[in-house]
Amino acid sequence: MKICMFHLMPYRDLPADFDRRYQSAYLDPVWFDVADPDKVGRYYNWTLDEMAYAARAGMHGLCTNQHHQNVYGFMANPSLLGAALAKMTDGRNVAIVQIGSTLPSTSPPTRIAEEYAMIDCLSGGRLVAGFPTGLPTDATLSNGIVPVEQRERYREALDLVLKAWSAREVFAWNGRHYQLPMVNLWPRPIQQPHPPIWIPGSGSATTVEFAVDRDDCFCHLSYFGAKNAETLGDYYWDTVAKRGRDANPYRLGFLQLIGVAESDAAAEEYAPHVEYFFHKLLYTPQYYQAIPGYQDLPSLKRALAAPLRERLDLRALKYKDFVERGFLIAGSPATVRDQLLAGVKRLRIGHLLALLHFGSMPHELCLKNIDLFCREVLPALAPLWDDEWHDRWWPQRLQGGEA
Amino acid sequence: MEERTLRLWQGGIETRVEEGGEGPPLVFLHGPWGLSGDRDFLGLLAANHRVHAPWHPGTSPGNPEAIHRLDDWLDLVAYYGELFDRLGVEAPALVGHSFGGMLACEIAAAMPQRVGRLVLIDPLGLWRADRPVRNWMILPETERARALFADPQDAAAARFFALPADPAERVAAQAGFTWAQACTGKFVWPIPDKGLKKRIHRIATPTLILWGEADAIIAPAYARDFADRIAGAQVAMIASAGHLPQVEQSQETARRVRDFLAGGG
């Protein structure tokens, strides 16, 4: 299997009373009341350094993502960081996984096609092109996209990007949402007709079906752990079977919070950081997330009839709850290894996105987490699936190479 | 009231229309939450009008995809021209609430000859930076009754948000309530100021503007902004009402509408 370092680039030092002052990590906290730009400069640098460190330690890929107007993660343009990482990992056998820029929020979306093509050229063909629809909060409130149009814009934009990457002739795009008189992109990606495409989703059945139909890799970006993803995982593989796709585990990615320490007891050093993550950073109320129109009517009815998860008061849970419930896999290398192996086998995950930095975790602890994970855990996971399956969703030039 | 379904717009839109009463024709255009909460009010109007109350495209049962057949205000106004033709109404009285009030203004401005008299109840459509319209699509569940009603404890508020006990009907009602906001919201997101101020002077029909005096979504001060732009428009405030006077004070609101349409208001 392939294992990638995922980073949200959060604000690491929120005021202690943040969760009393704000009902949301998104939109409400005013920059000048909460943030320090010098600190933020350090966070961006630490983030890049942590990712580059992970690449040197043996991670197979590095994941960036796009969010806006929040304390939870603000790589507002992930291409900026992806470009820096491409340069910082020059010559290494590591994928630059942009997972990624949100198409509906960028107009025209050929801008993302250009940025991704630049990263693919800059990295020597190491790009994985992720295309999230984007959180409704980001798309509709921060970027003003009409909620009921978010998904159709996304689909049109993706078609446009794919055509722009590989078309041999200058073409006109006369779309419903985008009209461009002359498209002839410079540069084009090294990987033709396109880099591997990953489609992240947080559990919408529509996105699962879309990814399976397109034969792209679907990445379930959940913060609630492999243990709580079995319903979605079963739905995913059921959809794969029903639509006549093969059972290649590499068509599924999954995100997991992980904290490795010398022993199970020592892993409690992650306690304040995971509590900070769930209490402060992940706290976004329903009214910002469930904006009317972000789900089509069938998905909305499905979600109301059978919610994917029980609605939890995250602020009432502590470290031991997060570990017991499997939101965080934490402990000695052996504990983490065993739990991860069980989880990835149960869900048939080919791409594990390891969130090794979360919450207020300081730089040094993040490096330690990466170091222990890559030395003690990753080697036990990496050989999984390779005897039977080929990763069709990985850059061609990185296939089989050694770091 | 009875209902029928019309197929419009090159067959791409199915529209359920609720109808009742006898008398001169009246078309009612609902607000962001669909038509369910307005039925008592429509029953009162039906006492002396033939009331036609269409559901907004996309909100009629079995045809959510219809919302993707219309993209902008030109589409929407042309669609209503077609709907009026199919209803067989030449120049009906047009009554619109909230989103429906904005829609009524756009229809009356684009096709002045198709509207007999115009009634606007707490309409959207204008924007003041000093009193921004509250975004009704992101109301916290704990605040929505207080945001929409002058008296959130009143039975009218409870009825408006009530859900059926049967689980399947409950899901359908909840989904319908949300989806109606999605389909109407398509034309006003993210700011309900889509150029009406440039066109509103074209309204050439006698107009009544009603406003809930405790409207916490669109401040009652907006009543004046509409009246200043529509020649001869009358304004009346509805006491003890928020954004939904036709729900919260249905008798008083219906009386005002009927008096105005009879020429006495």
XYZ file of C-alpha atoms in Angstrom:
668
model
C 0.000 0.000 0.000
C 0.937 3.651 -0.290
C 1.092 5.891 2.731
C 0.945 9.657 2.503
C 1.529 12.382 5.040
C -1.528 14.620 5.331
C -1.346 18.064 6.899
C -4.102 20.574 7.560
C -1.878 23.524 8.503
C -4.047 24.609 11.460
C -3.619 27.512 13.838
C -1.603 25.827 16.598
C -1.919 28.278 19.441
C -5.504 29.452 19.856
C -6.462 31.271 23.039
C -7.532 28.883 25.816
C -11.042 30.356 25.866
C -11.447 30.050 22.086
C -14.160 27.409 22.343
C -16.143 29.579 24.740
C -15.787 32.667 22.581
C -16.715 31.066 19.271
C -19.349 28.592 18.212
C -17.464 27.793 15.039
C -13.924 27.218 13.799
C -15.106 28.536 10.453
C -16.148 32.038 9.409
C -16.783 33.558 12.834
C -13.309 34.009 14.402
C -11.991 37.380 13.327
C -8.337 37.230 12.324
C -7.275 40.279 14.345
C -8.923 38.964 17.525
C -7.274 35.559 17.371
C -4.268 35.294 15.102
C -0.692 36.488 14.946
C 0.742 36.730 11.420
C 4.293 36.070 12.590
C 3.169 32.849 14.211
C 1.294 31.935 11.056
C 4.464 32.436 9.061
C 6.174 29.949 11.370
C 3.279 27.469 10.970
C 3.559 27.563 7.191
C 7.300 26.970 7.418
C 6.940 24.213 9.996
C 4.276 22.584 7.835
C 6.565 22.532 4.812
C 9.463 21.279 6.934
C 7.334 18.540 8.493
C 6.175 17.395 5.079
C 9.702 17.405 3.650
C 10.901 15.526 6.734
C 8.191 12.926 6.139
C 9.388 12.528 2.550
C 12.945 11.922 3.741
C 11.688 9.497 6.385
C 10.069 7.297 3.759
C 6.505 8.506 3.202
C 5.245 7.771 -0.293
C 3.295 10.977 -0.796
C 2.581 14.417 0.678
C -0.988 15.762 0.788
C -2.105 19.381 0.730
C -5.685 20.645 0.800
C -7.737 23.814 0.397
C -9.832 25.544 3.039
C -10.841 29.117 3.723
C -11.640 31.532 6.526
C -11.062 29.246 9.482
C -8.628 28.229 12.204
C -8.785 24.539 11.315
C -6.586 24.581 8.268
C -5.809 27.418 5.946
C -3.835 26.335 2.952
C -6.028 28.788 1.070
C -4.221 27.892 -2.149
C -2.706 24.409 -1.848
C -0.824 24.847 -5.116
C 1.493 27.324 -3.400
C 2.540 24.695 -0.872
C 2.497 21.890 -3.432
C 4.922 23.870 -5.594
C 7.237 24.438 -2.643
C 7.092 20.735 -1.737
C 7.818 19.728 -5.312
C 11.004 21.783 -5.159
C 11.929 20.648 -1.636
C 11.618 16.980 -2.634
C 13.362 17.325 -5.981
C 14.636 13.933 -7.174
C 12.850 11.949 -4.473
C 10.480 9.068 -5.003
C 7.588 10.878 -3.395
C 4.269 11.940 -4.872
C 2.907 15.466 -4.543
C -0.721 14.748 -3.710
C -2.839 17.861 -4.219
C -6.102 16.797 -2.672
C -6.647 19.478 -3.477
C -7.852 22.599 -5.170
C -11.609 23.054 -5.144
C -12.836 23.488 -8.697
C -16.201 25.207 -8.136
C -14.581 27.986 -6.095
C -12.095 28.929 -8.806
C -13.210 30.742 -11.916
C -12.226 29.931 -14.536
C -11.142 26.458 -13.390
C -8.440 26.360 -16.053
C -6.456 28.257 -13.423
C -6.290 25.009 -11.428
C -5.436 23.057 -14.588
C -2.490 25.430 -15.066
C -1.329 25.238 -11.452
C -1.484 21.448 -11.422
C 0.334 21.251 -14.742
C 3.021 23.552 -13.321
C 3.424 21.278 -10.284
C 3.589 18.188 -12.497
C 6.313 19.769 -14.629
C 8.152 21.154 -11.614
C 8.102 17.786 -9.835
C 9.036 15.715 -12.854
C 5.693 13.959 -13.181
C 5.065 13.273 -9.493
C 1.654 14.940 -9.192
C -1.487 13.219 -7.982
C -4.393 15.442 -9.013
C -7.045 15.538 -6.325
C -10.376 17.167 -7.087
C -12.605 17.793 -4.080
C -15.992 19.421 -4.512
C -15.019 21.501 -1.472
C -16.797 21.943 1.823
C -20.101 23.781 1.437
C -18.811 26.299 3.965
C -15.823 27.093 1.769
C -17.613 27.071 -1.566
C -20.870 28.791 -0.700
C -20.058 31.122 2.191
C -16.391 31.981 1.633
C -16.578 31.912 -2.163
C -20.216 32.766 -2.832
C -21.039 29.757 -5.004
C -24.773 29.027 -5.319
C -25.223 25.895 -3.167
C -27.436 24.021 -5.621
C -24.894 24.709 -8.389
C -21.774 23.586 -6.512
C -21.836 20.028 -7.804
C -22.752 20.830 -11.413
C -20.040 23.484 -11.544
C -17.620 20.900 -10.187
C -18.509 18.366 -12.858
C -18.289 20.848 -15.690
C -14.993 22.217 -14.361
C -13.485 18.731 -14.134
C -14.463 17.972 -17.735
C -12.933 21.272 -18.788
C -9.666 20.652 -16.897
C -9.261 17.166 -18.354
C -9.864 18.391 -21.879
C -7.551 21.370 -21.379
C -4.739 19.042 -20.250
C -4.764 16.745 -23.251
C -6.426 18.490 -26.228
C -4.156 18.626 -29.288
C -5.987 21.596 -30.763
C -7.063 24.974 -29.512
C -10.714 24.642 -28.495
C -13.629 26.813 -27.433
C -15.470 25.826 -24.244
C -19.146 26.681 -24.342
C -20.312 25.363 -20.991
C -23.233 26.058 -18.751
C -21.088 27.816 -16.153
C -17.861 28.557 -17.993
C -17.306 29.993 -21.441
C -13.788 30.361 -22.795
C -13.149 31.357 -26.403
C -9.690 29.808 -26.826
C -8.248 27.122 -24.584
C -4.667 26.061 -25.275
C -3.073 25.471 -21.907
C 0.565 26.194 -21.134
C 2.044 24.179 -19.575
C 0.519 20.721 -19.914
C 1.208 17.969 -17.364
C 4.058 15.527 -18.018
C 1.614 12.746 -17.163
C -0.659 12.341 -20.191
C -3.533 12.332 -20.796
C -3.720 13.333 -17.131
C -2.092 12.652 -13.758
C -3.815 10.093 -11.508
C -7.085 11.514 -10.233
C -8.198 11.189 -6.645
C -11.623 12.340 -5.543
C -11.935 13.056 -1.852
C -15.308 13.005 -0.139
C -16.639 13.114 3.368
C -19.284 10.460 2.843
C -21.786 11.716 0.273
C -23.165 8.778 -1.703
C -23.254 10.967 -4.805
C -19.487 11.534 -4.634
C -18.816 7.814 -4.064
C -20.851 6.900 -7.136
C -19.247 9.651 -9.204
C -15.713 8.433 -8.360
C -16.580 4.792 -9.033
C -18.238 5.617 -12.349
C -15.210 7.641 -13.434
C -12.858 4.885 -12.202
C -10.922 7.401 -10.091
C -9.515 6.793 -6.620
C -12.020 7.780 -3.932
C -10.543 9.121 -0.678
C -12.777 9.105 2.345
C -11.671 12.108 4.380
C -13.157 11.294 7.756
C -11.814 12.366 11.112
C -13.615 9.573 12.908
C -11.292 6.710 12.198
C -11.325 3.449 10.290
C -13.435 1.862 13.040
C -16.306 4.254 12.280
C -16.031 4.061 8.505
C -17.319 0.527 8.044
C -20.785 1.569 6.837
C -19.303 3.904 4.251
C -16.596 1.371 3.351
C -19.159 -1.362 2.791
C -21.282 1.021 0.734
C -18.225 1.928 -1.310
C -17.220 -1.664 -2.123
C -20.823 -2.596 -2.772
C -21.036 0.263 -5.294
C -17.753 -0.877 -6.867
C -19.100 -4.412 -7.286
C -22.505 -3.286 -8.564
C -20.928 -1.050 -11.181
C -18.624 -3.779 -12.421
C -15.312 -2.333 -11.211
C -12.519 -4.543 -9.840
C -11.803 -4.887 -6.118
C -8.398 -3.175 -6.369
C -7.779 -1.702 -2.891
C -5.863 1.166 -4.458
C -9.117 2.690 -5.653
C -9.847 3.626 -2.022
C -8.012 6.085 0.205
C -8.703 6.828 3.846
C -7.537 9.437 6.324
C -6.583 8.493 9.870
C -5.307 10.494 12.838
C -2.238 8.720 14.200
C 0.016 9.344 17.193
C 2.996 7.042 17.770
C 4.995 7.039 21.013
C 7.454 4.817 22.839
C 4.626 3.068 24.692
C 0.851 3.169 25.002
C 1.183 5.202 28.195
C 3.638 7.630 26.607
C 1.145 8.306 23.799
C -0.788 10.464 26.240
C 1.540 13.243 25.159
C -0.841 13.563 22.198
C -3.822 14.173 24.518
C -3.868 17.983 24.546
C -3.373 18.125 20.790
C -6.143 15.739 19.845
C -8.486 17.459 22.296
C -7.548 20.812 20.773
C -8.274 19.341 17.321
C -11.746 18.058 18.160
C -12.748 20.750 20.666
C -11.491 23.815 18.874
C -10.586 23.110 15.251
C -13.269 20.650 14.200
C -16.074 22.528 15.814
C -18.318 23.774 13.025
C -22.032 23.954 13.580
C -24.601 22.248 11.366
C -25.964 25.536 10.051
C -22.650 26.266 8.324
C -22.222 22.716 7.060
C -25.718 21.686 5.993
C -26.476 24.652 3.758
C -29.652 24.014 1.730
C -28.679 22.847 -1.745
C -25.227 21.465 -1.044
C -26.809 18.007 -1.165
C -29.216 17.018 -3.921
C -32.662 15.913 -2.793
C -32.029 12.129 -2.870
C -28.786 12.509 -0.833
C -30.572 14.811 1.590
C -33.349 12.282 2.167
C -30.821 9.470 2.574
C -28.869 11.486 5.127
C -32.011 12.362 7.097
C -33.306 8.778 7.074
C -29.986 7.150 8.031
C -27.318 9.547 9.314
C -23.786 8.351 8.580
C -22.805 8.927 12.209
C -24.570 9.770 15.408
C -24.303 13.477 16.135
C -21.734 13.828 18.873
C -20.870 16.629 21.210
C -17.151 16.533 20.483
C -16.396 18.980 23.269
C -17.657 16.466 25.834
C -15.084 13.853 24.772
C -11.538 13.492 26.106
C -8.342 11.850 24.882
C -9.285 8.395 26.145
C -12.669 8.663 24.378
C -11.028 9.631 21.100
C -8.676 6.658 21.399
C -11.374 4.221 22.547
C -13.689 5.270 19.738
C -10.864 4.965 17.224
C -10.948 8.591 16.089
C -7.247 8.630 16.976
C -5.013 5.591 16.707
C -2.393 6.233 19.368
C 0.081 4.118 21.284
C 3.285 2.192 20.946
C 4.453 1.267 17.437
C 3.063 -2.241 17.941
C -0.361 -0.960 19.008
C -0.562 1.504 16.126
C 0.636 -1.137 13.655
C -1.917 -3.708 14.765
C -4.837 -1.297 14.770
C -3.916 0.219 11.427
C -3.435 -3.164 9.791
C -6.807 -4.335 11.059
C -8.471 -1.120 9.861
C -6.931 -0.972 6.396
C -7.622 -4.658 5.780
C -11.219 -4.375 6.954
C -11.876 -1.394 4.670
C -9.543 -2.571 1.840
C -7.610 0.692 1.840
C -4.803 1.059 -0.691
C -3.878 4.661 0.065
C -3.577 5.577 3.714
C -3.510 9.301 4.413
C -1.783 9.625 7.760
C -2.659 12.769 9.684
C 0.510 12.878 11.777
C 0.085 16.501 12.680
C -3.136 17.489 14.371
C -4.311 20.332 16.540
C -1.798 22.202 18.649
C 0.965 19.629 18.127
C 4.327 21.396 18.307
C 6.878 21.039 15.543
C 9.218 18.771 17.534
C 6.483 16.335 18.507
C 5.279 16.188 14.923
C 8.801 15.281 13.761
C 8.960 12.578 16.417
C 5.576 11.203 15.326
C 6.735 11.099 11.712
C 10.029 9.507 12.679
C 8.486 6.731 14.802
C 5.727 6.111 12.286
C 8.080 5.830 9.334
C 10.611 3.630 11.131
C 8.337 1.368 13.176
C 4.928 1.304 11.502
C 5.190 2.093 7.795
C 7.437 -0.869 6.899
C 4.798 -3.295 8.188
C 2.049 -1.682 6.124
C 3.836 -0.929 2.861
C 3.953 -4.485 1.416
C 0.194 -4.939 1.805
C -1.755 -5.621 -1.441
C 1.285 -5.453 -3.741
C 1.430 -9.203 -4.315
C -1.991 -9.062 -5.915
C -2.789 -5.549 -7.087
C -1.192 -2.802 -9.144
C -1.678 0.824 -8.074
C -3.267 2.408 -11.159
C -3.758 5.677 -9.289
C -0.091 6.539 -8.714
C 2.339 8.502 -10.900
C 3.879 6.209 -13.528
C 7.422 7.436 -12.900
C 7.206 6.529 -9.211
C 6.046 2.966 -9.781
C 8.412 0.490 -8.175
C 11.147 3.050 -7.499
C 13.002 3.279 -4.210
C 13.458 6.422 -2.207
C -58.004 23.737 -2.322
C -57.348 21.221 -5.046
C -54.064 20.673 -6.887
C -52.942 19.850 -10.411
C -49.599 19.392 -12.112
C -48.574 21.259 -15.246
C -45.731 20.242 -17.535
C -43.890 23.324 -18.805
C -40.634 24.580 -20.295
C -40.195 22.157 -23.184
C -41.362 19.357 -20.904
C -38.510 19.888 -18.430
C -40.426 21.326 -15.501
C -43.397 19.796 -13.716
C -45.167 22.276 -11.512
C -47.742 21.490 -8.878
C -50.314 24.270 -8.549
C -52.688 24.483 -5.596
C -55.965 26.161 -6.551
C -59.258 27.099 -4.961
C -62.011 29.692 -4.608
C -64.107 31.649 -7.053
C -63.668 35.203 -8.225
C -61.075 37.286 -10.014
C -57.764 35.481 -10.513
C -54.992 35.785 -7.927
C -51.552 34.181 -8.205
C -49.626 33.640 -4.965
C -45.832 33.160 -5.016
C -44.409 31.484 -1.925
C -41.271 32.310 0.020
C -38.110 30.277 0.674
C -39.823 27.541 2.699
C -42.382 26.331 0.166
C -46.138 26.595 0.226
C -47.063 24.328 3.129
C -47.129 27.080 5.744
C -49.253 29.399 3.608
C -52.367 27.229 3.187
C -54.488 28.880 5.897
C -53.773 32.265 4.358
C -54.581 31.020 0.860
C -57.881 29.628 2.154
C -58.774 33.117 3.387
C -57.884 34.701 0.030
C -59.954 32.061 -1.757
C -63.099 33.488 -0.138
C -63.362 36.007 -2.958
C -60.656 35.094 -5.476
C -59.720 32.234 -7.724
C -56.355 31.492 -6.118
C -53.530 29.798 -8.054
C -50.477 28.946 -5.938
C -47.650 27.316 -7.916
C -44.698 25.583 -6.283
C -41.297 26.976 -7.267
C -39.472 24.945 -9.952
C -37.691 21.975 -8.371
C -39.984 21.760 -5.347
C -42.871 19.824 -6.911
C -42.950 16.127 -5.968
C -40.905 13.817 -8.153
C -39.183 16.566 -10.133
C -36.244 18.021 -8.131
C -34.153 18.152 -11.318
C -36.389 20.957 -12.608
C -34.267 23.423 -10.651
C -31.437 22.807 -13.117
C -33.623 23.888 -16.071
C -33.555 27.551 -15.069
C -30.354 29.460 -14.487
C -31.110 33.112 -13.952
C -33.781 35.758 -13.523
C -34.459 36.069 -17.243
C -35.192 32.323 -17.354
C -37.365 32.545 -14.258
C -39.447 35.498 -15.431
C -39.937 33.954 -18.898
C -40.978 30.709 -17.180
C -43.637 32.563 -15.172
C -44.906 34.174 -18.377
C -45.429 30.654 -19.689
C -47.053 29.549 -16.444
C -49.507 32.490 -16.516
C -50.420 31.501 -20.084
C -51.051 27.908 -19.057
C -53.099 28.988 -16.042
C -55.138 31.129 -18.425
C -54.637 34.285 -16.396
C -54.105 37.476 -18.374
C -53.363 40.065 -15.689
C -54.047 38.487 -12.291
C -53.573 40.016 -8.901
C -50.070 38.943 -7.918
C -49.251 38.363 -4.239
C -45.734 37.352 -3.256
C -44.062 36.699 0.057
C -40.317 37.136 0.738
C -38.578 35.430 -2.200
C -41.976 35.308 -3.894
C -42.299 39.073 -3.352
C -39.036 39.672 -5.162
C -40.208 37.381 -7.940
C -43.513 39.265 -8.155
C -41.573 42.539 -8.543
C -39.415 41.092 -11.312
C -42.480 39.777 -13.170
C -44.284 43.104 -12.785
C -41.212 45.058 -13.920
C -40.509 42.843 -16.941
C -44.130 42.346 -18.050
C -46.161 45.246 -16.581
C -49.187 44.271 -18.671
C -49.359 40.803 -17.031
C -50.027 42.026 -13.480
C -53.368 43.538 -12.425
C -52.533 44.499 -8.867
C -49.438 43.737 -6.869
C -49.066 42.815 -3.187
C -45.623 42.432 -1.673
C -45.323 40.800 1.741
C -41.880 41.310 3.319
C -40.202 41.039 -0.109
C -36.543 40.363 -0.787
C -34.828 42.170 -3.629
C -33.168 45.309 -2.267
C -30.075 45.614 -0.092
C -28.938 48.230 2.369
C -25.433 48.020 3.750
C -26.634 49.613 6.980
C -29.332 46.962 7.439
C -28.166 43.834 5.631
C -30.779 41.153 5.066
C -30.158 38.250 7.450
C -29.128 35.058 5.651
C -32.164 32.833 6.275
C -30.421 29.781 4.811
C -27.915 29.499 7.655
C -30.188 30.044 10.637
C -29.232 27.893 13.628
C -32.081 25.556 14.538
C -32.139 27.098 18.002
C -32.665 30.588 16.574
C -34.901 30.097 13.569
C -38.260 30.508 15.371
C -37.024 33.735 16.951
C -35.668 34.941 13.615
C -38.872 34.311 11.669
C -41.652 35.034 14.166
C -42.528 37.983 16.376
C -43.715 35.478 18.977
C -41.727 32.258 18.654
C -43.887 30.657 21.390
C -47.073 31.199 19.437
C -49.052 28.299 17.952
C -48.450 29.695 14.437
C -44.697 29.207 14.851
C -45.163 25.705 16.231
C -47.399 24.784 13.276
C -44.929 26.224 10.784
C -42.069 24.020 12.031
C -44.193 20.969 12.976
C -43.081 17.619 11.534
C -45.220 14.523 10.979
C -44.810 11.619 13.424
C -44.519 8.973 10.707
C -40.766 8.508 10.008
C -41.014 8.490 6.203
C -43.331 11.490 6.100
C -41.054 13.218 8.555
C -38.006 12.782 6.318
C -40.009 13.989 3.311
C -41.197 17.086 5.193
C -37.727 17.942 6.541
C -36.139 17.400 3.146
C -38.852 19.438 1.427
C -38.361 22.350 3.836
C -34.618 22.392 3.138
C -34.906 21.743 -0.591
C -37.365 24.625 -1.060
C -34.712 26.944 0.402
C -32.133 25.437 -1.959
C -34.301 25.930 -5.063
C -35.400 29.482 -4.265
C -31.924 30.302 -2.939
C -30.456 29.534 -6.359
C -31.704 32.898 -7.609
C -30.636 35.058 -4.674
C -27.472 33.475 -3.218
C -25.274 34.832 -1.752
C -26.740 38.359 -1.564
C -30.420 38.910 -2.505
C -29.638 41.978 -4.593
C -29.807 40.909 -8.232
C -30.480 44.165 -10.010
C -34.128 44.757 -9.121
C -33.219 48.336 -8.201
C -32.454 48.981 -11.884
C -35.802 47.572 -13.083
C -38.263 48.273 -10.290
C -39.358 51.622 -11.806
C -41.052 49.640 -14.577
C -43.721 48.427 -12.151
C -46.829 50.256 -13.308
C -49.562 48.580 -11.311
C -51.248 49.602 -8.046
C -49.078 48.127 -5.318
C -49.542 47.316 -1.634
C -46.496 46.656 0.516
C -47.134 44.749 3.746
C -44.435 44.233 6.336
C -44.289 42.398 9.629
C -43.305 45.121 12.065
C -40.974 42.684 13.866
C -39.335 41.201 10.759
C -35.833 40.130 11.867
C -34.818 38.866 8.407
C -35.559 41.982 6.335
C -35.871 45.100 8.466
C -39.240 46.910 8.138
C -37.256 49.974 7.040
C -37.063 48.298 3.642
C -40.804 48.928 3.154
C -39.967 52.570 2.515
C -37.207 51.650 0.049
C -39.675 49.659 -2.025
C -42.400 52.312 -1.755
C -40.012 55.060 -2.876
C -39.281 53.140 -6.074
C -42.821 52.038 -7.019
C -45.088 54.906 -8.053
C -48.122 55.241 -5.801
C -47.326 52.231 -3.627
C -49.080 52.004 -0.257
C -47.374 50.645 2.848
C -48.945 48.956 5.848
C -47.220 47.399 8.839
C -48.643 44.232 10.342
C -48.488 44.294 14.139
C -47.236 41.274 16.075
C -45.706 39.698 13.006
C -42.151 38.849 11.963
C -41.006 37.792 8.519
C -44.121 35.674 7.907
C -47.134 37.921 8.570
C -49.360 35.751 6.372
C -48.591 32.835 8.719
C -48.396 34.629 12.054
C -51.271 37.070 11.474
C -53.084 35.366 8.626
C -56.496 37.000 9.269
C -55.194 40.541 9.419
C -52.859 40.039 6.450
C -55.613 38.469 4.342
C -58.013 41.281 5.267
C -55.506 43.886 4.108
C -54.912 42.053 0.856
C -58.615 41.550 0.131
C -59.460 45.189 0.892
C -56.678 46.394 -1.369
C -57.627 44.094 -4.211
C -61.276 45.148 -3.892
C -60.082 48.677 -4.529
C -60.881 49.863 -1.010
C -57.429 49.593 0.541
